[in-house]
Amino acid sequence: MAVIENPALKQFVAHIGSELVLAQVFIRQNNSGYELRHVEDRSAIPDSLRLLNVNEVRTLVQYTATGIFRPLKSAPNLPGGWRLLLSGDVELETALNLFYPGAIADWYAVQGGNPPVTHYREFTNRQSGMYRITTMLNDAQAAQVIKAGCDKKFCLKRRLWTVAGLESDGAGEKSLIPCLEPCAVLMEFARKAVRIEQQEKVCLEISPDEVATLQVALANMLMQPDAEIREGDISAPGNPRRLQLVLEKLRPFLKLARDPEKE
Ligand code: SF4
C-alpha cells in the first residue's frame, strides 16, 4: 500500500533534531525511533518511569496526577512518571495528537507564514445560542478575560488570536503549540464574564494598600488552588480563572498602593 506523505509531520520531525520539548512532552530521537517523557522527567532513570504504550496515552491525558479531569489538554498539568517508546514518525504523530490534538498541523500552519487565525470578534460574531452573548464584552473587558483565561498558569498554547488593544502571545512565552482561535473553555469563561458584568454592582471603598492585600490573597490562592474545584467549573467563585480575572481587574489600582519597602 502506498504511504501518503504528511508534509506537516515531515517538517515537524526535521525540526526535532535530536530532542525537542513540546509543551510538557520531551521528545528524544533514539536508534529505533523516539522516546517521549514528561519534560520534568527528562533526566530520570528510565527504570524509574512506567513504560506506556501509545494506546495508554489516551487515558493518561484525561486526568491530572491527583485524578482531576483535564478539559484542556494544553493545560500545564500533564501527569509525569511515564515514558513511551515509539517506532517511528507515524507513531510519534499518533502519540502527539493524543497529548496535544492538532498541535502538529497548527504548528505547520504557522511555519507557512499565514496561519488561519480567527480573532475574538470574528469568532464570537459567528456564535449562536448560549455563546452569542460573548459579543457583549467590550474590547477592554474581553482583553481582561483573555489575559486571565489564557494565562500560562492555565494553558501552554501560544495565543495568536486577539482583540483590539491586546497583543498576542510572544514567541517563546509558552510553547511551540499555537492557538489559532478561542477554545471551548475560554468561551465558557467569556460567557460567565458577561453574566458577571451584567450583575448590579456593589460599591466597596477600599484603600490602595487593601487592594494590595487582596492581590496577595488572590495570588496565594492561585498558587494553592482548591483541589475540589474542577478547571471547567467556571460557575465556582473560586475557579482559578475567575481569581485571575479579579487580579486583572485590580491591576490598574495596584499602581496606587504604597510600596512597603519605601516606607
Ligand atoms: S483559547 Fe486560550 S485557553 Fe483556550 S487553548 Fe487557546 S490559549 Fe489556551
PDB file of C-alpha atoms and ligand atoms in Angstrom:
ATOM      1  CA  MET A   1       0.000   0.000   0.000  1.00  0.00           C
ATOM      2  CA  ALA A   2       1.358   3.440  -0.922  1.00  0.00           C
ATOM      3  CA  VAL A   3       2.345   5.619   2.034  1.00  0.00           C
ATOM      4  CA  ILE A   4       0.788   9.078   1.851  1.00  0.00           C
ATOM      5  CA  GLU A   5       3.338  11.672   2.864  1.00  0.00           C
ATOM      6  CA  ASN A   6       2.275  14.119   5.534  1.00  0.00           C
ATOM      7  CA  PRO A   7       4.183  17.391   4.945  1.00  0.00           C
ATOM      8  CA  ALA A   8       3.330  18.728   8.411  1.00  0.00           C
ATOM      9  CA  LEU A   9       4.760  15.637  10.090  1.00  0.00           C
ATOM     10  CA  LYS A  10       7.821  15.667   7.831  1.00  0.00           C
ATOM     11  CA  GLN A  11       8.641  19.282   8.703  1.00  0.00           C
ATOM     12  CA  PHE A  12       7.970  18.743  12.403  1.00  0.00           C
ATOM     13  CA  VAL A  13      10.278  15.708  12.509  1.00  0.00           C
ATOM     14  CA  ALA A  14      13.008  17.742  10.818  1.00  0.00           C
ATOM     15  CA  HIS A  15      12.526  20.395  13.493  1.00  0.00           C
ATOM     16  CA  ILE A  16      13.011  17.899  16.346  1.00  0.00           C
ATOM     17  CA  GLY A  17      16.700  17.334  15.715  1.00  0.00           C
ATOM     18  CA  SER A  18      17.990  15.094  18.493  1.00  0.00           C
ATOM     19  CA  GLU A  19      15.462  16.354  21.062  1.00  0.00           C
ATOM     20  CA  LEU A  20      12.649  18.846  21.486  1.00  0.00           C
ATOM     21  CA  VAL A  21      10.222  19.993  24.160  1.00  0.00           C
ATOM     22  CA  LEU A  22       6.623  20.311  23.027  1.00  0.00           C
ATOM     23  CA  ALA A  23       4.688  21.965  25.891  1.00  0.00           C
ATOM     24  CA  GLN A  24       5.173  19.349  28.641  1.00  0.00           C
ATOM     25  CA  VAL A  25       6.338  16.481  26.445  1.00  0.00           C
ATOM     26  CA  PHE A  26      10.043  15.861  25.982  1.00  0.00           C
ATOM     27  CA  ILE A  27      10.847  14.137  22.669  1.00  0.00           C
ATOM     28  CA  ARG A  28      14.206  12.441  22.120  1.00  0.00           C
ATOM     29  CA  GLN A  29      15.295  10.613  18.988  1.00  0.00           C
ATOM     30  CA  ASN A  30      16.905   7.213  19.506  1.00  0.00           C
ATOM     31  CA  ASN A  31      18.151   4.479  17.217  1.00  0.00           C
ATOM     32  CA  SER A  32      14.776   2.851  16.777  1.00  0.00           C
ATOM     33  CA  GLY A  33      12.533   5.899  16.766  1.00  0.00           C
ATOM     34  CA  TYR A  34      11.630   8.175  19.647  1.00  0.00           C
ATOM     35  CA  GLU A  35      11.332   8.228  23.401  1.00  0.00           C
ATOM     36  CA  LEU A  36       8.777  10.562  24.977  1.00  0.00           C
ATOM     37  CA  ARG A  37       8.576  11.592  28.647  1.00  0.00           C
ATOM     38  CA  HIS A  38       7.136  14.327  30.761  1.00  0.00           C
ATOM     39  CA  VAL A  39       9.577  17.243  30.478  1.00  0.00           C
ATOM     40  CA  GLU A  40      10.210  17.167  34.219  1.00  0.00           C
ATOM     41  CA  ASP A  41      11.357  13.538  33.882  1.00  0.00           C
ATOM     42  CA  ARG A  42      13.871  14.259  31.144  1.00  0.00           C
ATOM     43  CA  SER A  43      16.828  13.280  33.386  1.00  0.00           C
ATOM     44  CA  ALA A  44      15.091  10.469  35.282  1.00  0.00           C
ATOM     45  CA  ILE A  45      16.496   6.943  35.275  1.00  0.00           C
ATOM     46  CA  PRO A  46      14.470   5.005  32.656  1.00  0.00           C
ATOM     47  CA  ASP A  47      13.588   2.201  35.084  1.00  0.00           C
ATOM     48  CA  SER A  48      12.036   4.706  37.465  1.00  0.00           C
ATOM     49  CA  LEU A  49       9.401   5.562  34.847  1.00  0.00           C
ATOM     50  CA  ARG A  50       6.385   3.463  33.884  1.00  0.00           C
ATOM     51  CA  LEU A  51       6.676   2.225  30.317  1.00  0.00           C
ATOM     52  CA  LEU A  52       3.480   3.039  28.420  1.00  0.00           C
ATOM     53  CA  ASN A  53       2.264   2.021  25.004  1.00  0.00           C
ATOM     54  CA  VAL A  54       0.585   4.506  22.672  1.00  0.00           C
ATOM     55  CA  ASN A  55      -2.887   3.240  23.449  1.00  0.00           C
ATOM     56  CA  GLU A  56      -2.428   4.101  27.119  1.00  0.00           C
ATOM     57  CA  VAL A  57      -1.766   7.766  26.343  1.00  0.00           C
ATOM     58  CA  ARG A  58      -5.471   8.374  25.743  1.00  0.00           C
ATOM     59  CA  THR A  59      -6.191   7.507  29.373  1.00  0.00           C
ATOM     60  CA  LEU A  60      -3.083   9.236  30.755  1.00  0.00           C
ATOM     61  CA  VAL A  61      -4.042  12.643  29.334  1.00  0.00           C
ATOM     62  CA  GLN A  62      -7.576  12.582  30.724  1.00  0.00           C
ATOM     63  CA  TYR A  63      -6.645  13.238  34.357  1.00  0.00           C
ATOM     64  CA  THR A  64      -4.156  15.189  36.448  1.00  0.00           C
ATOM     65  CA  ALA A  65      -1.775  13.450  38.865  1.00  0.00           C
ATOM     66  CA  THR A  66      -4.456  13.854  41.553  1.00  0.00           C
ATOM     67  CA  GLY A  67      -7.169  12.333  39.372  1.00  0.00           C
ATOM     68  CA  ILE A  68      -8.963  15.524  38.295  1.00  0.00           C
ATOM     69  CA  PHE A  69     -10.371  15.608  34.752  1.00  0.00           C
ATOM     70  CA  ARG A  70      -8.368  17.747  32.304  1.00  0.00           C
ATOM     71  CA  PRO A  71     -10.816  19.528  29.971  1.00  0.00           C
ATOM     72  CA  LEU A  72      -7.948  21.340  28.251  1.00  0.00           C
ATOM     73  CA  LYS A  73      -5.146  19.108  27.026  1.00  0.00           C
ATOM     74  CA  SER A  74      -2.790  22.107  26.756  1.00  0.00           C
ATOM     75  CA  ALA A  75      -3.150  22.886  30.479  1.00  0.00           C
ATOM     76  CA  PRO A  76       0.206  22.595  32.300  1.00  0.00           C
ATOM     77  CA  ASN A  77      -0.967  19.733  34.465  1.00  0.00           C
ATOM     78  CA  LEU A  78       0.027  16.661  32.467  1.00  0.00           C
ATOM     79  CA  PRO A  79       0.985  13.932  34.943  1.00  0.00           C
ATOM     80  CA  GLY A  80       4.548  12.615  34.856  1.00  0.00           C
ATOM     81  CA  GLY A  81       6.242   9.347  35.797  1.00  0.00           C
ATOM     82  CA  TRP A  82       5.989   7.586  32.412  1.00  0.00           C
ATOM     83  CA  ARG A  83       7.935   7.047  29.220  1.00  0.00           C
ATOM     84  CA  LEU A  84       6.890   5.981  25.787  1.00  0.00           C
ATOM     85  CA  LEU A  85       8.954   4.220  23.116  1.00  0.00           C
ATOM     86  CA  LEU A  86       7.784   4.881  19.572  1.00  0.00           C
ATOM     87  CA  SER A  87       8.894   3.015  16.475  1.00  0.00           C
ATOM     88  CA  GLY A  88       8.843   5.890  14.007  1.00  0.00           C
ATOM     89  CA  ASP A  89       7.262   9.075  12.700  1.00  0.00           C
ATOM     90  CA  VAL A  90       3.739   7.736  12.306  1.00  0.00           C
ATOM     91  CA  GLU A  91       3.615   6.501  15.899  1.00  0.00           C
ATOM     92  CA  LEU A  92       5.067   9.820  17.008  1.00  0.00           C
ATOM     93  CA  GLU A  93       2.256  11.658  15.230  1.00  0.00           C
ATOM     94  CA  THR A  94      -0.358   9.392  16.823  1.00  0.00           C
ATOM     95  CA  ALA A  95       1.063   9.954  20.295  1.00  0.00           C
ATOM     96  CA  LEU A  96       1.438  13.722  19.951  1.00  0.00           C
ATOM     97  CA  ASN A  97      -2.110  14.005  18.662  1.00  0.00           C
ATOM     98  CA  LEU A  98      -3.243  12.317  21.868  1.00  0.00           C
ATOM     99  CA  PHE A  99      -1.162  14.624  24.066  1.00  0.00           C
ATOM    100  CA  TYR A 100      -1.941  17.776  22.099  1.00  0.00           C
ATOM    101  CA  PRO A 101      -4.688  17.303  19.485  1.00  0.00           C
ATOM    102  CA  GLY A 102      -3.966  19.171  16.254  1.00  0.00           C
ATOM    103  CA  ALA A 103      -0.642  20.560  17.520  1.00  0.00           C
ATOM    104  CA  ILE A 104       1.498  19.386  14.588  1.00  0.00           C
ATOM    105  CA  ALA A 105      -0.959  20.659  11.969  1.00  0.00           C
ATOM    106  CA  ASP A 106      -1.309  24.032  13.708  1.00  0.00           C
ATOM    107  CA  TRP A 107       2.458  24.337  14.186  1.00  0.00           C
ATOM    108  CA  TYR A 108       2.920  23.601  10.480  1.00  0.00           C
ATOM    109  CA  ALA A 109       0.334  26.208   9.516  1.00  0.00           C
ATOM    110  CA  VAL A 110       2.321  28.819  11.442  1.00  0.00           C
ATOM    111  CA  GLN A 111       5.584  27.789   9.721  1.00  0.00           C
ATOM    112  CA  GLY A 112       3.884  28.559   6.397  1.00  0.00           C
ATOM    113  CA  GLY A 113       3.588  32.184   7.499  1.00  0.00           C
ATOM    114  CA  ASN A 114      -0.152  32.617   7.042  1.00  0.00           C
ATOM    115  CA  PRO A 115      -1.966  30.556   9.694  1.00  0.00           C
ATOM    116  CA  PRO A 116      -5.783  30.598   9.715  1.00  0.00           C
ATOM    117  CA  VAL A 117      -6.188  32.716  12.867  1.00  0.00           C
ATOM    118  CA  THR A 118      -9.716  33.668  13.955  1.00  0.00           C
ATOM    119  CA  HIS A 119      -9.735  36.655  16.299  1.00  0.00           C
ATOM    120  CA  TYR A 120     -12.135  37.170  19.195  1.00  0.00           C
ATOM    121  CA  ARG A 121     -14.622  39.454  17.384  1.00  0.00           C
ATOM    122  CA  GLU A 122     -14.787  37.319  14.262  1.00  0.00           C
ATOM    123  CA  PHE A 123     -15.133  34.153  16.332  1.00  0.00           C
ATOM    124  CA  THR A 124     -17.790  35.402  18.740  1.00  0.00           C
ATOM    125  CA  ASN A 125     -19.821  37.105  15.988  1.00  0.00           C
ATOM    126  CA  ARG A 126     -20.246  33.653  14.467  1.00  0.00           C
ATOM    127  CA  GLN A 127     -21.611  32.137  17.662  1.00  0.00           C
ATOM    128  CA  SER A 128     -25.257  31.364  18.106  1.00  0.00           C
ATOM    129  CA  GLY A 129     -27.146  30.060  21.110  1.00  0.00           C
ATOM    130  CA  MET A 130     -25.603  30.256  24.555  1.00  0.00           C
ATOM    131  CA  TYR A 131     -22.281  31.763  23.420  1.00  0.00           C
ATOM    132  CA  ARG A 132     -23.825  34.620  21.431  1.00  0.00           C
ATOM    133  CA  ILE A 133     -23.612  36.876  24.497  1.00  0.00           C
ATOM    134  CA  THR A 134     -19.819  36.704  24.435  1.00  0.00           C
ATOM    135  CA  THR A 135     -20.032  39.504  21.821  1.00  0.00           C
ATOM    136  CA  MET A 136     -21.258  41.803  24.600  1.00  0.00           C
ATOM    137  CA  LEU A 137     -17.875  42.221  26.276  1.00  0.00           C
ATOM    138  CA  ASN A 138     -16.264  45.464  25.144  1.00  0.00           C
ATOM    139  CA  ASP A 139     -12.659  45.343  23.981  1.00  0.00           C
ATOM    140  CA  ALA A 140     -11.190  46.167  27.402  1.00  0.00           C
ATOM    141  CA  GLN A 141     -13.371  43.573  29.152  1.00  0.00           C
ATOM    142  CA  ALA A 142     -12.595  40.944  26.513  1.00  0.00           C
ATOM    143  CA  ALA A 143      -8.881  41.684  26.907  1.00  0.00           C
ATOM    144  CA  GLN A 144      -9.099  41.103  30.674  1.00  0.00           C
ATOM    145  CA  VAL A 145     -10.964  37.841  30.119  1.00  0.00           C
ATOM    146  CA  ILE A 146      -8.447  36.648  27.538  1.00  0.00           C
ATOM    147  CA  LYS A 147      -5.436  37.606  29.664  1.00  0.00           C
ATOM    148  CA  ALA A 148      -6.921  35.782  32.632  1.00  0.00           C
ATOM    149  CA  GLY A 149      -8.305  32.764  30.786  1.00  0.00           C
ATOM    150  CA  CYS A 150      -5.280  32.100  28.592  1.00  0.00           C
ATOM    151  CA  ASP A 151      -2.658  32.825  31.250  1.00  0.00           C
ATOM    152  CA  LYS A 152       0.263  30.387  31.142  1.00  0.00           C
ATOM    153  CA  LYS A 153      -0.811  29.077  34.543  1.00  0.00           C
ATOM    154  CA  PHE A 154      -3.809  27.576  32.722  1.00  0.00           C
ATOM    155  CA  CYS A 155      -2.719  26.913  29.162  1.00  0.00           C
ATOM    156  CA  LEU A 156       0.578  26.390  27.357  1.00  0.00           C
ATOM    157  CA  LYS A 157      -0.625  27.251  23.867  1.00  0.00           C
ATOM    158  CA  ARG A 158       0.733  30.415  22.341  1.00  0.00           C
ATOM    159  CA  ARG A 159      -2.313  32.569  21.591  1.00  0.00           C
ATOM    160  CA  LEU A 160      -2.089  34.128  18.144  1.00  0.00           C
ATOM    161  CA  TRP A 161      -5.635  35.459  18.015  1.00  0.00           C
ATOM    162  CA  THR A 162      -6.509  38.622  19.860  1.00  0.00           C
ATOM    163  CA  VAL A 163      -8.925  41.521  20.371  1.00  0.00           C
ATOM    164  CA  ALA A 164      -8.346  45.242  19.835  1.00  0.00           C
ATOM    165  CA  GLY A 165      -5.886  46.576  22.414  1.00  0.00           C
ATOM    166  CA  LEU A 166      -4.367  43.218  23.360  1.00  0.00           C
ATOM    167  CA  GLU A 167      -1.140  41.758  21.995  1.00  0.00           C
ATOM    168  CA  SER A 168      -0.948  38.113  21.004  1.00  0.00           C
ATOM    169  CA  ASP A 169       1.456  35.913  22.998  1.00  0.00           C
ATOM    170  CA  GLY A 170       5.099  36.365  22.067  1.00  0.00           C
ATOM    171  CA  ALA A 171       7.240  33.547  20.684  1.00  0.00           C
ATOM    172  CA  GLY A 172       8.861  31.548  23.476  1.00  0.00           C
ATOM    173  CA  GLU A 173       6.382  32.713  26.155  1.00  0.00           C
ATOM    174  CA  LYS A 174       4.504  29.427  26.419  1.00  0.00           C
ATOM    175  CA  SER A 175       5.289  26.631  23.963  1.00  0.00           C
ATOM    176  CA  LEU A 176       5.613  25.789  20.284  1.00  0.00           C
ATOM    177  CA  ILE A 177       1.916  24.972  20.042  1.00  0.00           C
ATOM    178  CA  PRO A 178      -0.068  27.848  18.587  1.00  0.00           C
ATOM    179  CA  CYS A 179      -3.656  28.665  19.461  1.00  0.00           C
ATOM    180  CA  LEU A 180      -5.491  29.816  16.348  1.00  0.00           C
ATOM    181  CA  GLU A 181      -8.915  30.598  17.804  1.00  0.00           C
ATOM    182  CA  PRO A 182     -10.734  30.746  21.167  1.00  0.00           C
ATOM    183  CA  CYS A 183     -11.366  27.303  22.673  1.00  0.00           C
ATOM    184  CA  ALA A 184     -14.467  25.988  24.440  1.00  0.00           C
ATOM    185  CA  VAL A 185     -13.033  26.649  27.911  1.00  0.00           C
ATOM    186  CA  LEU A 186     -12.298  30.275  27.013  1.00  0.00           C
ATOM    187  CA  MET A 187     -15.784  30.687  25.521  1.00  0.00           C
ATOM    188  CA  GLU A 188     -17.399  29.364  28.683  1.00  0.00           C
ATOM    189  CA  PHE A 189     -15.250  31.730  30.720  1.00  0.00           C
ATOM    190  CA  ALA A 190     -16.224  34.694  28.497  1.00  0.00           C
ATOM    191  CA  ARG A 191     -19.897  33.759  28.846  1.00  0.00           C
ATOM    192  CA  LYS A 192     -19.600  33.804  32.632  1.00  0.00           C
ATOM    193  CA  ALA A 193     -17.703  37.113  32.474  1.00  0.00           C
ATOM    194  CA  VAL A 194     -20.636  38.671  30.580  1.00  0.00           C
ATOM    195  CA  ARG A 195     -23.045  37.448  33.270  1.00  0.00           C
ATOM    196  CA  ILE A 196     -20.740  38.932  35.938  1.00  0.00           C
ATOM    197  CA  GLU A 197     -20.657  42.278  34.097  1.00  0.00           C
ATOM    198  CA  GLN A 198     -24.457  42.265  33.901  1.00  0.00           C
ATOM    199  CA  GLN A 199     -24.881  41.923  37.652  1.00  0.00           C
ATOM    200  CA  GLU A 200     -25.800  45.001  39.651  1.00  0.00           C
ATOM    201  CA  LYS A 201     -22.545  46.232  41.101  1.00  0.00           C
ATOM    202  CA  VAL A 202     -21.820  46.759  44.788  1.00  0.00           C
ATOM    203  CA  CYS A 203     -19.748  49.774  45.833  1.00  0.00           C
ATOM    204  CA  LEU A 204     -16.866  48.966  48.129  1.00  0.00           C
ATOM    205  CA  GLU A 205     -14.469  51.651  49.270  1.00  0.00           C
ATOM    206  CA  ILE A 206     -11.029  50.229  49.944  1.00  0.00           C
ATOM    207  CA  SER A 207      -7.640  51.846  50.144  1.00  0.00           C
ATOM    208  CA  PRO A 208      -4.771  51.109  47.740  1.00  0.00           C
ATOM    209  CA  ASP A 209      -2.987  49.125  50.443  1.00  0.00           C
ATOM    210  CA  GLU A 210      -6.072  46.957  50.873  1.00  0.00           C
ATOM    211  CA  VAL A 211      -6.071  46.393  47.118  1.00  0.00           C
ATOM    212  CA  ALA A 212      -2.503  45.157  47.542  1.00  0.00           C
ATOM    213  CA  THR A 213      -3.664  42.787  50.307  1.00  0.00           C
ATOM    214  CA  LEU A 214      -6.387  41.415  48.034  1.00  0.00           C
ATOM    215  CA  GLN A 215      -3.815  40.934  45.311  1.00  0.00           C
ATOM    216  CA  VAL A 216      -1.560  38.908  47.627  1.00  0.00           C
ATOM    217  CA  ALA A 217      -4.507  36.811  48.842  1.00  0.00           C
ATOM    218  CA  LEU A 218      -5.595  36.005  45.291  1.00  0.00           C
ATOM    219  CA  ALA A 219      -2.050  35.205  44.197  1.00  0.00           C
ATOM    220  CA  ASN A 220      -1.691  32.828  47.161  1.00  0.00           C
ATOM    221  CA  MET A 221      -4.971  31.119  46.295  1.00  0.00           C
ATOM    222  CA  LEU A 222      -3.762  30.676  42.737  1.00  0.00           C
ATOM    223  CA  MET A 223      -0.579  29.018  43.974  1.00  0.00           C
ATOM    224  CA  GLN A 224      -2.622  26.528  46.012  1.00  0.00           C
ATOM    225  CA  PRO A 225      -5.871  26.082  44.089  1.00  0.00           C
ATOM    226  CA  ASP A 226      -8.800  24.335  45.742  1.00  0.00           C
ATOM    227  CA  ALA A 227      -8.484  20.722  44.573  1.00  0.00           C
ATOM    228  CA  GLU A 228     -12.265  20.317  44.806  1.00  0.00           C
ATOM    229  CA  ILE A 229     -12.915  22.893  42.079  1.00  0.00           C
ATOM    230  CA  ARG A 230     -12.788  21.471  38.568  1.00  0.00           C
ATOM    231  CA  GLU A 231     -10.976  23.576  35.960  1.00  0.00           C
ATOM    232  CA  GLY A 232     -14.053  23.567  33.732  1.00  0.00           C
ATOM    233  CA  ASP A 233     -16.410  24.640  36.514  1.00  0.00           C
ATOM    234  CA  ILE A 234     -16.420  28.339  35.707  1.00  0.00           C
ATOM    235  CA  SER A 235     -19.542  28.847  37.830  1.00  0.00           C
ATOM    236  CA  ALA A 236     -17.487  28.231  41.008  1.00  0.00           C
ATOM    237  CA  PRO A 237     -16.407  31.593  42.517  1.00  0.00           C
ATOM    238  CA  GLY A 238     -13.043  30.036  43.460  1.00  0.00           C
ATOM    239  CA  ASN A 239     -12.330  28.780  39.935  1.00  0.00           C
ATOM    240  CA  PRO A 240      -8.688  29.755  39.216  1.00  0.00           C
ATOM    241  CA  ARG A 241      -9.573  31.635  36.020  1.00  0.00           C
ATOM    242  CA  ARG A 242     -12.087  33.713  37.977  1.00  0.00           C
ATOM    243  CA  LEU A 243      -9.450  34.503  40.601  1.00  0.00           C
ATOM    244  CA  GLN A 244      -7.098  35.543  37.824  1.00  0.00           C
ATOM    245  CA  LEU A 245      -9.800  37.756  36.282  1.00  0.00           C
ATOM    246  CA  VAL A 246     -10.254  39.620  39.569  1.00  0.00           C
ATOM    247  CA  LEU A 247      -6.479  40.053  39.687  1.00  0.00           C
ATOM    248  CA  GLU A 248      -6.575  41.545  36.184  1.00  0.00           C
ATOM    249  CA  LYS A 249      -9.287  43.961  37.295  1.00  0.00           C
ATOM    250  CA  LEU A 250      -7.270  45.004  40.348  1.00  0.00           C
ATOM    251  CA  ARG A 251      -4.096  45.530  38.359  1.00  0.00           C
ATOM    252  CA  PRO A 252      -4.700  49.223  37.426  1.00  0.00           C
ATOM    253  CA  PHE A 253      -5.302  50.055  41.107  1.00  0.00           C
ATOM    254  CA  LEU A 254      -2.139  48.327  42.292  1.00  0.00           C
ATOM    255  CA  LYS A 255      -0.080  51.217  40.958  1.00  0.00           C
ATOM    256  CA  LEU A 256      -1.711  53.371  43.638  1.00  0.00           C
ATOM    257  CA  ALA A 257      -0.640  51.114  46.512  1.00  0.00           C
ATOM    258  CA  ARG A 258       2.281  52.282  48.628  1.00  0.00           C
ATOM    259  CA  ASP A 259       5.447  50.293  48.355  1.00  0.00           C
ATOM    260  CA  PRO A 260       6.091  48.968  51.902  1.00  0.00           C
ATOM    261  CA  GLU A 261       9.813  48.752  51.115  1.00  0.00           C
ATOM    262  CA  LYS A 262       9.949  52.541  50.780  1.00  0.00           C
ATOM    263  CA  GLU A 263       8.061  53.385  53.993  1.00  0.00           C
TER     264      GLU A 263
HETATM  265  S1  SF4 B   1      -8.156  29.946  23.849  1.00  0.00           S
HETATM  266 FE1  SF4 B   1      -6.657  30.368  25.455  1.00  0.00          FE
HETATM  267  S2  SF4 B   1      -7.033  28.755  26.972  1.00  0.00           S
HETATM  268 FE2  SF4 B   1      -8.008  28.104  25.080  1.00  0.00          FE
HETATM  269  S3  SF4 B   1      -6.466  26.855  24.023  1.00  0.00           S
HETATM  270 FE3  SF4 B   1      -6.247  28.939  23.250  1.00  0.00          FE
HETATM  271  S4  SF4 B   1      -4.658  29.905  24.524  1.00  0.00           S
HETATM  272 FE4  SF4 B   1      -5.401  28.058  25.575  1.00  0.00          FE
END
